[in-house]
Amino acid sequence: MEFSIKTLSPESAKTGCVVVGVHTAGELTAAARRIDQASKGALKKAARDISGKTGSTLLLHSLPGVAAERVLLVGLGDKRTKEAAYRDAVRAAANALKELDAKDAALFLVDIRIGSRPVSWNVRHAILAMQDALYRFDQLKTQNKANGRALAAVTLPLSPKAELQHALREAVATSEGSALARTLGNLPPNICTPTYLADEAKKLAREFKLELEVLERKDMEKLGMGALLAVARGSHQPPKLIVLRYNGGAKSKKSVAFVGKGITFDTGGISLKPAGEMDEMKFDMSGAASVLGALRALAAMRAPVNAVGVIPACENMPGGAATKPGDIVTTMSGQTVEILNTDAEGRLILCDALSYAERFKPDAVVDIATLTGACVIALGHVATGLFANDQKLADEIRAAADDAWDRVWQLPLWEDYQEQLRSNFADFANIGGRPAGSITAACFLARFTRNLRWAHLDIAGTAWKSGRDKGSTGRPVPLLVRFALRHAGRG
Ligand code: BES
Ligand code: MN
Ligand code: ZN
């Protein structure tokens, strides 16, 4: 999809479809009013057939006095449009447009005011919401593929200021990074293995001139990554530690590090999971996918930031060589861990990856992981769980998440919770019991990040959807990109 910014008037725009908004009670937006005047009241009359409810749509053909072939009326809900309603309306417009034959469209929804958000916010979110709705994953279907999309170009009718062109570039790159993360998440676990993730990183390195290093099992052994290796033991797939660097900023500037959980399938290991919905554990590499997506986005937009991605990738399988409950391993940090539940594997691969990340002397480290089912219980599918050992970093991430509409909610990381991890036989255990499961998982990671400014994002509830719309969401790519830009002073 091609996006561009151009001054257009709704009645004279020569395009396949003009998209305008209507609020509840039939109140037209400014662009809709102009169409109404040009068509001598035809729009107002037709608008009686649309509720104005957010996301409702009504398609009109060949209105007199209007150059475009079609006019798509989209409901915006309440007069004071909120962020979520705006994004829902754009998504509804995209869904309606993809059913049409129109090759191009002009989205006049972009000029409405959303609270105190600048117009650049509208530009970014119009593109992100639209691309989100147009995304398809049908490469493995031989039948019932989505029909070839006619829609090839969308104009955002605004006067082309540098600041808006910038927002457009950022949003296009972010949506492509997000689509990459979604596709990696959606791929089945027999295709998307640790080796596949490493190959994908190679492709990105080649296309965007990124620095890449892939550590193999023997390298991990040399580094003493006993926890990561313990998880990989049960699988026939070799583990990989992928390190991808994008240096778009000044040499003197420190980097941000993103560490993504890359369990390409989580059976639970010897602490085997129940069969129901186990297929969804192919999404357990969503943290890794979001790191690749975010780095791709930053590189594609040539963002002036330095970022390093660290991805521990392996499968968590049962088997004769698999780690057993009660096994004690020595982590790269030197601390010993009693593995009481092999299904708490995410923290085991992350702890060694976080220790490894220290060597880059990053300014801040953010890990991203589908870490705990408890986080889904706490926050559902709306907010990602946020934990941090530095409140300034937490506040920065929260603000970026709000800006990206890829929201997070902070949970405490108090020392009081640490005692739940006590072990009779090792320095500590890898589980802390049922109460506050997401917090004790974060507390485990905190023991490996004492030398870092660190935040942890638990995306167990937000990385994918279940049920009829089962599939990856691409979250939190928009948040990571926005955070990296704001952190570098490019807000
Ligand atoms: N990948 C899972 C977490 C998960 C479960 C995410 C369900 C989304 C939906 C993780 O590796 C896991 O199994 N965690 C355990 C931890 C427990 C054994 C302490 C969990 O949440 O049950
Ligand atoms: Mn698990
Ligand atoms: Zn897992």
mmCIF file of N, CA and C and ligand atoms in Angstrom, residues 261 266 284 345 370, ligand 3:
data_model
loop_
_atom_site.group_PDB
_atom_site.id
_atom_site.type_symbol
_atom_site.label_atom_id
_atom_site.label_comp_id
_atom_site.label_asym_id
_atom_site.label_seq_id
_atom_site.Cartn_x
_atom_site.Cartn_y
_atom_site.Cartn_z
ATOM 1 N N LYS A 261 12.077 -12.900 24.006
ATOM 2 C CA LYS A 261 11.915 -14.343 24.231
ATOM 3 C C LYS A 261 11.565 -15.037 22.917
ATOM 4 N N ASP A 266 6.426 -23.967 22.932
ATOM 5 C CA ASP A 266 6.501 -24.248 24.362
ATOM 6 C C ASP A 266 5.529 -25.363 24.744
ATOM 7 N N ASP A 284 4.903 -18.317 21.271
ATOM 8 C CA ASP A 284 5.779 -18.035 22.412
ATOM 9 C C ASP A 284 7.108 -17.388 21.984
ATOM 10 N N GLU A 345 10.103 -21.611 31.494
ATOM 11 C CA GLU A 345 11.342 -21.640 30.711
ATOM 12 C C GLU A 345 11.745 -20.279 30.174
ATOM 13 N N THR A 370 6.417 -13.320 26.182
ATOM 14 C CA THR A 370 5.135 -13.941 26.515
ATOM 15 C C THR A 370 5.416 -14.800 27.745
HETATM 16 ZN ZN ZN B 3 6.790 -20.035 27.400
#
